[in-house]
């Protein structure tokens, strides 16, 4: 296997997460994918599916947003970002899991960053589940915020 | 006020929702908005915010997807839909709540339906928080499913 | 009729347009639409249709981009903008014309502006042809440019 | 160089194009890119730039739509497609040219096809200019059309 859980990776919920937070339902772990800027895997549990038993689209989008946001923050110049645009094409239903969301930063500007996230169902022959493009308004760490 | 909670509206979780489901964190209610195809309001509780205290973008998108999907199902000809495309522009942070997501069906075809959803923060002077366009692959109720 | 051609409106090509420019094929005029930030109409001529005789999608998108960009420039605080994101949902084919593209600015920030553009086929019972959301990176007029 | 103009490739306008058609302004050629489903290059001439001298965004989008549409048509099972959704992120201005638009089909269903198109400015160090995702409503060749 070319990618392995990072040593420091831990399942959600993060320490300090408010009890009952929606993210408690997310069974997540960070994985290292060569060439990617960030990647996480998520189990398809009964806590995140819809009435048809497939990963609910909005929750899949939440995973995508988390992975993209972390990819930005971990750049050579760390940046804090706010999602401004999000486009997802759903290609197939995710039924088995885990799903893997892999982020690549396409453009890293001073004011905005564009990230691609691709999602595959690892347990279903690596089925291509979704592709997303996100834009973030950013500023370098330590810079006082300004209105976007 | 021109819109009121529907008589039969109830907060999530829906009866039968799996214990611990992410949707248990959503404090939702249906509201009637004249001219709209469907609308719901959601409280901004500690269970759905990010570390900056604002409604998490992926969870806001989940609300948008739920409201759009219900708008389709409740059309004159009921249709079952699967989200195929989702585009969201985030216009402002939602900090106060409740947020109201209002759906209008833009196009209702035999094979696809396009829905606009606009989100406002009712507690922040009706601040315009996000606008989204979603596409669903559909079939009329009772029709056997075919591959999209 | 609630909207009329502006006194100073003129068909493209603009004076000074390079001979043979793609925009010479666009038969455009500005129209005034109450409540809108900018609107233009375009004839569906043989010069802008595809092999099926309908307005070519990319050229329709070009119209949308022109109208949105002008809406920004004409704001209370004039801003120069560069398109950074563009999302179009095509709802129906435009066969008759003219098509009318109507822009509304949804959010006007210091660094970015979001614009909605809706397109209708006036000659086909005002058929709803397309809806688009565009984001522009902006700076106030007179401000030296910085990298986006 | 791993990719070369196809033997039968010819610059636009295609034979039979209406005189004065907007596509006459497009200086296009097909190129073969290993692993891609279709690719074309376009010169940045005075006929397709805006007042800042860069490739006009709507015309770049027109190129993207052409390349994606051709990629679909040339699949193992030829399909005719109508663009239903189009999302473009503009990453950098294209000033030098030629720009190369490269298409990959992400999903080929019976009713819809999703295509990614990436655009690079070959004359500017292969600068990454734009990335797009398009969805097409399709039917196999020879199948009578039905409403989308």
Coordinates of C-alpha atoms in Angstrom, one line a residue:
Chain A
X1 CA 0.0 0.0 0.0
X2 CA 1.4 3.3 -1.0
X3 CA -0.3 5.3 1.6
X4 CA -0.6 4.9 5.4
X5 CA -2.4 6.6 8.3
X6 CA -0.2 9.5 9.5
X7 CA 1.3 8.9 12.9
X8 CA -0.5 11.7 14.6
X9 CA -3.8 11.0 12.8
X10 CA -6.8 10.5 15.1
X11 CA -10.5 9.8 14.4
X12 CA -12.9 12.7 14.9
X13 CA -14.3 14.1 17.1
X14 CA -11.4 16.3 17.8
X15 CA -10.6 17.0 21.4
X16 CA -12.8 19.8 22.6
X17 CA -15.6 19.3 20.1
X18 CA -18.9 20.4 21.6
X19 CA -20.9 17.3 22.8
X20 CA -23.5 16.4 20.2
X21 CA -21.6 18.2 17.4
X22 CA -22.5 17.0 13.9
X23 CA -18.9 16.0 13.4
X24 CA -19.2 13.4 16.1
X25 CA -21.0 11.3 13.5
X26 CA -18.0 11.4 11.2
X27 CA -15.6 8.5 11.5
X28 CA -12.5 10.1 9.9
X29 CA -8.8 9.5 9.6
X30 CA -6.0 11.2 7.9
X31 CA -4.1 9.2 5.3
X32 CA -0.9 10.1 3.4
X33 CA -1.3 10.0 -0.4
X34 CA 1.9 10.7 -2.3
X35 CA 1.6 13.8 -4.4
X36 CA -1.6 15.0 -2.7
X37 CA -1.8 18.1 -0.5
X38 CA -4.0 16.4 2.0
X39 CA -6.3 13.3 2.2
X40 CA -8.7 11.8 4.6
X41 CA -10.8 8.7 4.7
X42 CA -14.3 8.4 6.2
X43 CA -16.3 5.3 7.0
X44 CA -19.9 4.9 5.6
X45 CA -21.7 4.3 8.9
X46 CA -25.5 4.3 9.6
X47 CA -24.8 7.8 11.1
X48 CA -24.0 9.4 7.7
X49 CA -26.3 7.7 5.2
X50 CA -29.6 8.8 3.7
X51 CA -32.8 6.7 3.5
X52 CA -31.4 4.7 0.5
X53 CA -28.3 3.7 2.6
X54 CA -25.8 5.8 0.6
X55 CA -23.5 8.5 2.0
X56 CA -25.7 11.6 2.2
X57 CA -24.6 14.2 -0.4
X58 CA -24.4 17.2 2.0
X59 CA -22.3 15.2 4.5
X60 CA -20.0 14.1 1.7
X61 CA -19.6 17.8 0.8
X62 CA -18.8 18.5 4.4
X63 CA -15.9 16.0 4.2
X64 CA -14.7 17.6 1.0
X65 CA -14.7 21.1 2.6
X66 CA -12.8 19.8 5.6
X67 CA -10.1 18.2 3.5
X68 CA -9.7 21.2 1.2
X69 CA -9.5 23.6 4.1
X70 CA -6.8 21.6 5.8
X71 CA -4.8 21.3 2.6
X72 CA -4.6 25.1 2.5
X73 CA -3.6 25.6 6.0
X74 CA -0.7 23.1 5.7
X75 CA 0.9 24.9 2.7
X76 CA 4.6 26.1 2.7
X77 CA 3.2 29.5 3.7
X78 CA 0.4 28.6 6.1
X79 CA -2.8 30.4 5.2
X80 CA -6.2 30.7 6.9
X81 CA -9.1 30.3 4.5
X82 CA -12.8 30.8 4.3
X83 CA -14.7 28.9 1.7
X84 CA -16.3 31.3 -0.9
X85 CA -17.2 28.9 -3.7
X86 CA -17.9 25.2 -3.8
X87 CA -18.9 23.1 -6.8
X88 CA -19.4 19.3 -6.6
X89 CA -20.3 16.9 -9.3
X90 CA -21.7 13.6 -7.9
X91 CA -20.6 10.8 -10.2
X92 CA -21.8 7.7 -8.3
X93 CA -23.4 6.6 -5.1
X94 CA -21.0 5.7 -2.2
X95 CA -22.4 2.6 -0.5
X96 CA -19.4 0.6 0.9
X97 CA -16.7 2.8 2.2
X98 CA -14.4 4.0 3.4
X99 CA -14.5 6.9 1.0
X100 CA -11.2 8.7 0.4
X101 CA -11.2 12.5 -0.3
X102 CA -7.9 13.7 -1.8
X103 CA -7.0 17.4 -2.2
X104 CA -4.7 19.1 -4.7
X105 CA -4.1 22.8 -4.5
X106 CA -4.5 24.1 -8.1
X107 CA -3.7 27.8 -7.4
X108 CA -2.3 29.5 -4.3
X109 CA -2.6 33.3 -4.6
X110 CA -2.2 36.0 -2.0
X111 CA -5.9 36.5 -1.8
X112 CA -7.5 33.3 -3.0
X113 CA -6.7 29.6 -3.2
X114 CA -8.4 27.1 -5.5
X115 CA -8.5 23.4 -4.5
X116 CA -9.6 20.3 -6.3
X117 CA -10.9 17.4 -4.2
X118 CA -11.7 13.9 -5.6
X119 CA -13.6 11.3 -3.7
X120 CA -13.4 7.5 -4.3
X121 CA -15.1 4.6 -2.6
X122 CA -12.2 2.4 -1.6
X123 CA -14.4 -0.5 -0.7
X124 CA -16.1 -0.5 -4.1
X125 CA -13.1 -1.0 -6.3
X126 CA -12.0 2.6 -5.8
X127 CA -15.2 3.8 -7.6
X128 CA -15.0 7.5 -8.5
X129 CA -17.8 9.1 -6.4
X130 CA -17.4 12.8 -6.7
X131 CA -15.1 15.6 -7.9
X132 CA -15.2 19.1 -6.4
X133 CA -13.6 22.5 -6.9
X134 CA -13.5 24.9 -4.0
X135 CA -12.3 28.5 -3.7
X136 CA -11.1 30.0 -0.4
X137 CA -10.5 33.7 0.5
X138 CA -7.2 33.6 2.4
X139 CA -4.6 35.7 4.2
X140 CA -1.2 34.5 5.5
X141 CA -1.1 33.4 9.1
X142 CA -0.5 36.4 11.4
X143 CA -2.0 38.9 9.0
X144 CA -4.8 40.9 10.4
X145 CA -8.1 40.0 8.7
X146 CA -9.7 42.3 6.2
X147 CA -13.1 42.2 4.6
X148 CA -13.1 39.8 1.6
Chain B
X1 CA -45.2 38.0 9.4
X2 CA -46.2 36.4 6.1
X3 CA -44.8 33.0 6.8
X4 CA -45.5 30.6 9.7
X5 CA -44.3 27.2 10.8
X6 CA -46.4 24.5 9.0
X7 CA -48.8 22.8 11.3
X8 CA -47.2 19.4 10.8
X9 CA -43.6 20.7 11.0
X10 CA -41.4 19.1 13.5
X11 CA -37.8 19.5 14.5
X12 CA -35.2 16.9 13.3
X13 CA -34.4 14.2 14.1
X14 CA -37.1 12.5 12.1
X15 CA -38.7 9.5 13.7
X16 CA -36.6 6.5 13.0
X17 CA -33.4 8.3 12.5
X18 CA -30.5 6.1 13.5
X19 CA -29.2 7.1 17.0
X20 CA -26.1 9.3 16.6
X21 CA -26.9 10.3 13.0
X22 CA -25.3 13.6 12.0
X23 CA -28.8 15.0 11.4
X24 CA -29.6 14.8 15.1
X25 CA -27.4 17.9 15.4
X26 CA -29.7 19.9 13.1
X27 CA -32.4 21.9 14.8
X28 CA -34.7 22.3 11.8
X29 CA -38.2 23.3 11.2
X30 CA -40.3 23.8 8.0
X31 CA -41.7 27.2 7.3
X32 CA -44.2 28.4 4.7
X33 CA -42.8 31.1 2.4
X34 CA -45.3 32.4 -0.1
X35 CA -44.1 31.8 -3.7
X36 CA -41.4 29.4 -2.6
X37 CA -41.4 25.7 -3.4
X38 CA -40.1 24.8 0.0
X39 CA -38.3 26.5 2.9
X40 CA -36.8 25.4 6.2
X41 CA -35.1 27.3 9.1
X42 CA -32.2 26.0 11.2
X43 CA -30.9 27.3 14.5
X44 CA -27.2 28.1 14.7
X45 CA -26.3 26.0 17.8
X46 CA -22.9 25.0 19.1
X47 CA -23.4 21.6 17.4
X48 CA -23.2 23.0 13.9
X49 CA -20.5 25.8 14.1
X50 CA -16.9 25.8 13.2
X51 CA -14.0 27.0 15.5
X52 CA -14.8 30.6 14.6
X53 CA -18.4 30.2 15.8
X54 CA -20.1 30.4 12.5
X55 CA -22.3 27.9 10.8
X56 CA -19.9 25.3 9.2
X57 CA -20.1 25.6 5.4
X58 CA -20.5 21.9 4.7
X59 CA -23.4 21.7 7.2
X60 CA -25.0 24.7 5.6
X61 CA -24.7 22.9 2.3
X62 CA -26.3 19.9 3.8
X63 CA -29.3 22.0 4.8
X64 CA -29.4 23.4 1.2
X65 CA -29.4 19.9 -0.2
X66 CA -32.2 18.8 2.1
X67 CA -34.4 21.7 1.2
X68 CA -33.9 21.4 -2.5
X69 CA -34.5 17.7 -2.5
X70 CA -37.8 18.1 -0.6
X71 CA -38.9 20.9 -3.0
X72 CA -38.6 18.4 -5.9
X73 CA -40.5 15.6 -4.1
X74 CA -43.4 17.9 -3.4
X75 CA -44.0 19.1 -6.9
X76 CA -47.4 18.7 -8.7
X77 CA -46.0 15.5 -10.3
X78 CA -44.0 14.0 -7.4
X79 CA -40.5 13.1 -8.4
X80 CA -37.7 11.3 -6.6
X81 CA -34.3 12.9 -7.2
X82 CA -30.6 12.3 -6.7
X83 CA -28.3 15.3 -6.5
X84 CA -25.9 15.3 -9.4
X85 CA -24.5 18.8 -9.3
X86 CA -24.3 21.4 -6.5
X87 CA -22.9 24.9 -6.7
X88 CA -22.8 27.2 -3.6
X89 CA -21.5 30.8 -3.4
X90 CA -21.0 31.8 0.3
X91 CA -21.7 35.5 0.6
X92 CA -21.4 36.1 4.3
X93 CA -20.8 34.3 7.6
X94 CA -23.9 33.1 9.5
X95 CA -23.4 33.8 13.2
X96 CA -26.8 34.5 14.8
X97 CA -29.5 32.4 13.3
X98 CA -31.9 31.0 12.6
X99 CA -30.9 30.7 8.9
X100 CA -33.7 30.3 6.4
X101 CA -33.1 28.2 3.2
X102 CA -35.7 28.9 0.5
X103 CA -36.0 26.8 -2.6
X104 CA -37.4 27.7 -6.0
X105 CA -37.6 25.1 -8.8
X106 CA -36.2 26.7 -11.9
X107 CA -36.7 23.9 -14.3
X108 CA -38.7 20.7 -14.0
X109 CA -37.8 18.2 -16.8
X110 CA -38.6 14.5 -17.2
X111 CA -35.0 13.6 -16.5
X112 CA -33.6 16.5 -14.5
X113 CA -34.7 19.3 -12.2
X114 CA -32.8 22.4 -11.4
X115 CA -33.4 24.2 -8.1
X116 CA -32.2 27.5 -6.6
X117 CA -31.8 27.8 -2.9
X118 CA -31.1 31.1 -1.1
X119 CA -30.0 31.3 2.5
X120 CA -30.5 34.3 4.8
X121 CA -29.6 34.8 8.5
X122 CA -32.9 35.9 9.9
X123 CA -31.4 37.0 13.2
X124 CA -28.8 39.3 11.5
X125 CA -31.2 41.5 9.7
X126 CA -31.9 38.9 7.1
X127 CA -28.3 38.9 5.9
X128 CA -27.8 37.1 2.6
X129 CA -25.6 34.2 3.5
X130 CA -25.4 31.9 0.5
X131 CA -27.0 31.1 -2.9
X132 CA -26.9 27.7 -4.4
X133 CA -28.0 26.0 -7.6
X134 CA -28.6 22.2 -7.6
X135 CA -29.4 19.7 -10.3
X136 CA -31.2 16.4 -9.6
X137 CA -31.6 13.4 -11.8
X138 CA -35.2 12.4 -11.4
X139 CA -37.9 10.0 -12.4
X140 CA -41.6 10.2 -11.6
X141 CA -42.9 8.4 -8.6
X142 CA -43.6 4.8 -9.4
X143 CA -41.3 4.6 -12.3
X144 CA -38.7 1.9 -12.1
X145 CA -35.2 3.4 -11.7
X146 CA -32.8 3.5 -14.6
X147 CA -29.1 4.3 -14.6
X148 CA -28.6 8.1 -14.8
Chain C
X1 CA -43.2 47.8 -22.0
X2 CA -41.4 48.5 -18.8
X3 CA -38.0 48.5 -20.2
X4 CA -36.6 50.4 -23.2
X5 CA -33.2 50.7 -25.0
X6 CA -31.0 53.2 -23.3
X7 CA -30.5 56.4 -25.2
X8 CA -26.8 55.9 -25.6
X9 CA -27.0 52.1 -26.3
X10 CA -25.4 50.9 -29.5
X11 CA -25.0 47.6 -31.1
X12 CA -21.6 45.9 -30.9
X13 CA -18.9 46.0 -32.3
X14 CA -17.7 48.8 -30.1
X15 CA -15.7 51.6 -31.7
X16 CA -12.1 50.5 -32.0
X17 CA -12.8 46.7 -31.9
X18 CA -10.1 44.9 -33.8
X19 CA -11.4 43.9 -37.3
X20 CA -12.6 40.3 -37.2
X21 CA -13.0 40.2 -33.5
X22 CA -15.3 37.4 -32.3
X23 CA -17.5 40.1 -30.7
X24 CA -18.4 41.5 -34.2
X25 CA -20.7 38.4 -34.5
X26 CA -22.6 39.6 -31.5
X27 CA -25.7 41.7 -32.2
X28 CA -26.1 43.3 -28.8
X29 CA -28.0 46.2 -27.2
X30 CA -28.3 47.5 -23.7
X31 CA -31.8 47.6 -22.2
X32 CA -33.0 49.1 -19.0
X33 CA -34.7 46.6 -16.7
X34 CA -36.2 48.1 -13.5
X35 CA -34.4 46.7 -10.4
X36 CA -31.6 45.1 -12.3
X37 CA -28.0 46.2 -12.2
X38 CA -27.5 45.8 -15.9
X39 CA -29.2 44.0 -18.8
X40 CA -28.5 43.4 -22.5
X41 CA -30.3 41.7 -25.3
X42 CA -28.7 39.7 -28.1
X43 CA -30.2 38.5 -31.4
X44 CA -29.9 34.9 -32.3
X45 CA -28.4 35.2 -35.8
X46 CA -26.7 32.5 -37.9
X47 CA -23.4 33.9 -36.7
X48 CA -23.9 32.7 -33.1
X49 CA -25.7 29.3 -33.4
X50 CA -24.5 25.8 -33.4
X51 CA -25.2 23.1 -36.0
X52 CA -28.7 22.5 -34.4
X53 CA -29.6 26.2 -34.9
X54 CA -29.6 27.1 -31.3
X55 CA -27.5 29.8 -29.5
X56 CA -24.1 28.1 -28.9
X57 CA -23.6 27.6 -25.1
X58 CA -20.1 29.1 -25.0
X59 CA -21.3 32.3 -26.8
X60 CA -24.3 32.5 -24.5
X61 CA -21.8 32.3 -21.6
X62 CA -19.7 35.1 -23.2
X63 CA -22.8 37.3 -23.2
X64 CA -23.4 36.4 -19.5
X65 CA -19.8 37.4 -18.6
X66 CA -20.1 40.7 -20.5
X67 CA -23.3 41.7 -18.7
X68 CA -22.0 40.7 -15.3
X69 CA -18.7 42.5 -15.8
X70 CA -20.5 45.7 -16.8
X71 CA -22.9 45.5 -13.8
X72 CA -19.9 45.6 -11.5
X73 CA -18.2 48.5 -13.2
X74 CA -21.3 50.6 -13.0
X75 CA -21.8 50.3 -9.2
X76 CA -22.0 53.2 -6.8
X77 CA -18.3 52.7 -6.2
X78 CA -17.0 51.8 -9.6
X79 CA -14.9 48.6 -9.5
X80 CA -12.8 46.9 -12.1
X81 CA -13.2 43.1 -12.0
X82 CA -11.6 40.0 -13.3
X83 CA -13.8 36.9 -13.5
X84 CA -12.6 34.2 -11.2
X85 CA -15.5 31.7 -11.1
X86 CA -18.4 31.1 -13.5
X87 CA -21.2 28.6 -13.1
X88 CA -24.0 28.2 -15.7
X89 CA -27.0 26.0 -15.6
X90 CA -28.5 25.7 -19.1
X91 CA -32.3 25.2 -18.7
X92 CA -33.6 25.3 -22.3
X93 CA -32.4 25.8 -25.8
X94 CA -32.6 29.4 -27.1
X95 CA -33.9 29.3 -30.7
X96 CA -35.9 32.4 -31.4
X97 CA -34.4 35.5 -29.7
X98 CA -33.6 38.0 -28.8
X99 CA -32.2 36.6 -25.5
X100 CA -32.1 39.0 -22.6
X101 CA -29.4 38.6 -19.9
X102 CA -30.2 40.4 -16.7
X103 CA -27.7 40.9 -13.9
X104 CA -28.1 41.4 -10.2
X105 CA -25.2 42.0 -7.9
X106 CA -25.7 39.6 -4.9
X107 CA -22.7 40.7 -2.9
X108 CA -20.3 43.7 -3.3
X109 CA -17.2 43.2 -1.2
X110 CA -13.9 45.1 -1.1
X111 CA -12.1 42.2 -2.7
X112 CA -14.8 40.2 -4.5
X113 CA -18.2 40.7 -6.1
X114 CA -20.8 38.0 -6.8
X115 CA -23.3 38.5 -9.6
X116 CA -26.3 36.5 -10.7
X117 CA -27.3 36.6 -14.4
X118 CA -30.5 35.1 -15.7
X119 CA -31.2 34.7 -19.4
X120 CA -34.6 34.5 -21.1
X121 CA -35.6 34.0 -24.7
X122 CA -37.9 37.0 -25.3
X123 CA -39.2 35.7 -28.6
X124 CA -40.2 32.3 -27.1
X125 CA -42.6 33.5 -24.5
X126 CA -39.8 34.7 -22.3
X127 CA -38.6 31.1 -21.9
X128 CA -36.0 30.7 -19.1
X129 CA -32.9 29.7 -20.9
X130 CA -30.1 29.8 -18.3
X131 CA -29.0 31.0 -14.9
X132 CA -25.5 31.9 -13.9
X133 CA -23.5 32.9 -10.9
X134 CA -20.2 34.7 -11.4
X135 CA -17.5 35.8 -9.0
X136 CA -15.1 38.6 -9.7
X137 CA -11.9 39.7 -8.0
X138 CA -12.1 43.5 -7.7
X139 CA -10.4 46.6 -6.6
X140 CA -11.9 50.1 -6.5
X141 CA -11.1 52.4 -9.5
X142 CA -7.8 54.1 -9.2
X143 CA -6.4 51.5 -6.8
X144 CA -3.1 50.0 -8.0
X145 CA -3.6 46.4 -8.9
X146 CA -2.3 43.6 -6.6
X147 CA -2.1 39.9 -7.2
X148 CA -5.4 38.2 -6.6
Chain D
X1 CA 7.3 16.3 -27.9
X2 CA 4.8 13.6 -27.0
X3 CA 1.9 15.2 -28.8
X4 CA 1.5 16.3 -32.3
X5 CA -1.1 17.9 -34.5
X6 CA -3.4 15.1 -35.9
X7 CA -3.0 14.4 -39.6
X8 CA -6.5 15.4 -40.4
X9 CA -6.6 18.5 -38.1
X10 CA -7.5 21.8 -39.7
X11 CA -7.9 25.3 -38.3
X12 CA -11.4 26.7 -37.9
X13 CA -13.6 27.8 -39.5
X14 CA -15.0 24.5 -40.4
X15 CA -16.2 24.1 -44.0
X16 CA -19.7 25.3 -44.3
X17 CA -19.5 27.7 -41.3
X18 CA -21.8 30.7 -41.9
X19 CA -19.8 33.8 -43.0
X20 CA -19.1 36.1 -40.1
X21 CA -19.7 33.3 -37.5
X22 CA -18.1 34.1 -34.2
X23 CA -16.0 30.9 -34.6
X24 CA -14.2 32.4 -37.6
X25 CA -12.2 34.4 -35.0
X26 CA -11.0 31.1 -33.4
X27 CA -7.6 29.9 -34.6
X28 CA -7.9 26.3 -33.5
X29 CA -6.2 23.0 -34.1
X30 CA -6.6 19.5 -32.7
X31 CA -3.6 18.0 -30.9
X32 CA -3.1 14.5 -29.7
X33 CA -2.4 14.3 -26.0
X34 CA -1.7 10.8 -24.6
X35 CA -4.3 9.7 -22.1
X36 CA -6.7 12.5 -22.8
X37 CA -10.0 12.1 -24.5
X38 CA -9.6 15.1 -26.7
X39 CA -7.4 18.2 -26.9
X40 CA -7.3 21.4 -28.9
X41 CA -5.0 24.4 -29.0
X42 CA -6.0 28.0 -29.8
X43 CA -3.9 31.0 -30.6
X44 CA -4.3 34.2 -28.6
X45 CA -4.9 36.6 -31.5
X46 CA -6.2 40.2 -31.3
X47 CA -9.6 38.7 -32.4
X48 CA -10.2 36.9 -29.1
X49 CA -8.7 39.2 -26.4
X50 CA -10.3 41.8 -24.1
X51 CA -9.2 45.4 -23.6
X52 CA -6.4 44.2 -21.3
X53 CA -4.9 42.0 -24.0
X54 CA -5.8 38.7 -22.4
X55 CA -7.9 35.9 -23.8
X56 CA -11.5 36.9 -23.1
X57 CA -13.1 34.6 -20.4
X58 CA -16.3 33.8 -22.3
X59 CA -14.3 32.9 -25.4
X60 CA -12.0 30.7 -23.4
X61 CA -15.2 29.0 -22.0
X62 CA -16.4 28.6 -25.6
X63 CA -13.2 26.7 -26.4
X64 CA -13.7 24.5 -23.3
X65 CA -17.3 23.7 -24.3
X66 CA -16.2 22.7 -27.8
X67 CA -13.4 20.4 -26.6
X68 CA -15.6 18.8 -24.0
X69 CA -18.4 18.2 -26.5
X70 CA -16.1 16.6 -29.0
X71 CA -14.6 14.3 -26.3
X72 CA -18.1 12.9 -25.7
X73 CA -18.9 12.4 -29.3
X74 CA -15.7 10.5 -29.9
X75 CA -16.3 7.9 -27.1
X76 CA -16.3 4.1 -27.7
X77 CA -20.1 4.4 -27.9
X78 CA -20.6 7.7 -29.7
X79 CA -23.0 9.9 -27.9
X80 CA -24.6 13.3 -28.8
X81 CA -24.6 15.7 -25.9
X82 CA -26.2 19.0 -24.9
X83 CA -24.4 21.0 -22.2
X84 CA -26.5 21.3 -19.1
X85 CA -24.0 22.5 -16.5
X86 CA -20.7 24.3 -16.8
X87 CA -18.3 25.4 -14.0
X88 CA -15.1 27.2 -14.7
X89 CA -12.4 28.4 -12.3
X90 CA -10.1 30.9 -13.9
X91 CA -6.7 30.5 -12.3
X92 CA -4.5 33.0 -14.3
X93 CA -4.7 35.3 -17.3
X94 CA -3.7 33.8 -20.7
X95 CA -1.6 36.4 -22.5
X96 CA 0.9 34.5 -24.8
X97 CA -0.7 31.4 -26.3
X98 CA -1.4 29.0 -27.7
X99 CA -3.7 27.8 -25.0
X100 CA -4.2 24.1 -24.8
X101 CA -7.6 22.7 -23.6
X102 CA -7.4 19.0 -22.6
X103 CA -10.5 17.0 -21.9
X104 CA -11.0 13.9 -19.7
X105 CA -14.3 12.1 -19.4
X106 CA -14.9 11.5 -15.7
X107 CA -18.2 9.6 -15.9
X108 CA -20.0 8.2 -19.0
X109 CA -23.6 7.3 -18.1
X110 CA -26.6 6.4 -20.2
X111 CA -28.2 9.8 -19.6
X112 CA -25.4 12.1 -18.6
X113 CA -21.7 12.5 -19.1
X114 CA -19.3 14.6 -16.9
X115 CA -16.1 16.0 -18.4
X116 CA -13.1 17.8 -16.9
X117 CA -11.3 20.3 -19.1
X118 CA -7.9 21.9 -18.1
X119 CA -6.4 24.8 -19.9
X120 CA -2.7 25.8 -20.0
X121 CA -0.9 28.6 -21.7
X122 CA 1.8 26.7 -23.7
X123 CA 3.7 29.9 -24.5
X124 CA 3.9 31.0 -20.8
X125 CA 5.7 28.0 -19.4
X126 CA 2.5 25.9 -19.5
X127 CA 0.9 28.2 -17.0
X128 CA -2.3 26.7 -15.6
X129 CA -5.0 29.1 -16.8
X130 CA -8.4 27.4 -16.0
X131 CA -10.1 24.2 -14.9
X132 CA -13.6 23.4 -15.8
X133 CA -16.2 20.7 -15.1
X134 CA -19.1 20.2 -17.6
X135 CA -22.1 18.0 -17.6
X136 CA -23.9 16.9 -20.8
X137 CA -27.3 15.3 -21.2
X138 CA -26.7 12.5 -23.8
X139 CA -28.3 9.8 -25.8
X140 CA -26.5 7.1 -27.9
X141 CA -26.2 7.9 -31.6
X142 CA -29.2 6.8 -33.5
X143 CA -31.5 7.0 -30.5
X144 CA -34.5 9.3 -31.0
X145 CA -34.3 12.3 -28.7
X146 CA -36.4 12.7 -25.6
X147 CA -36.9 15.7 -23.4
X148 CA -34.1 16.0 -20.8

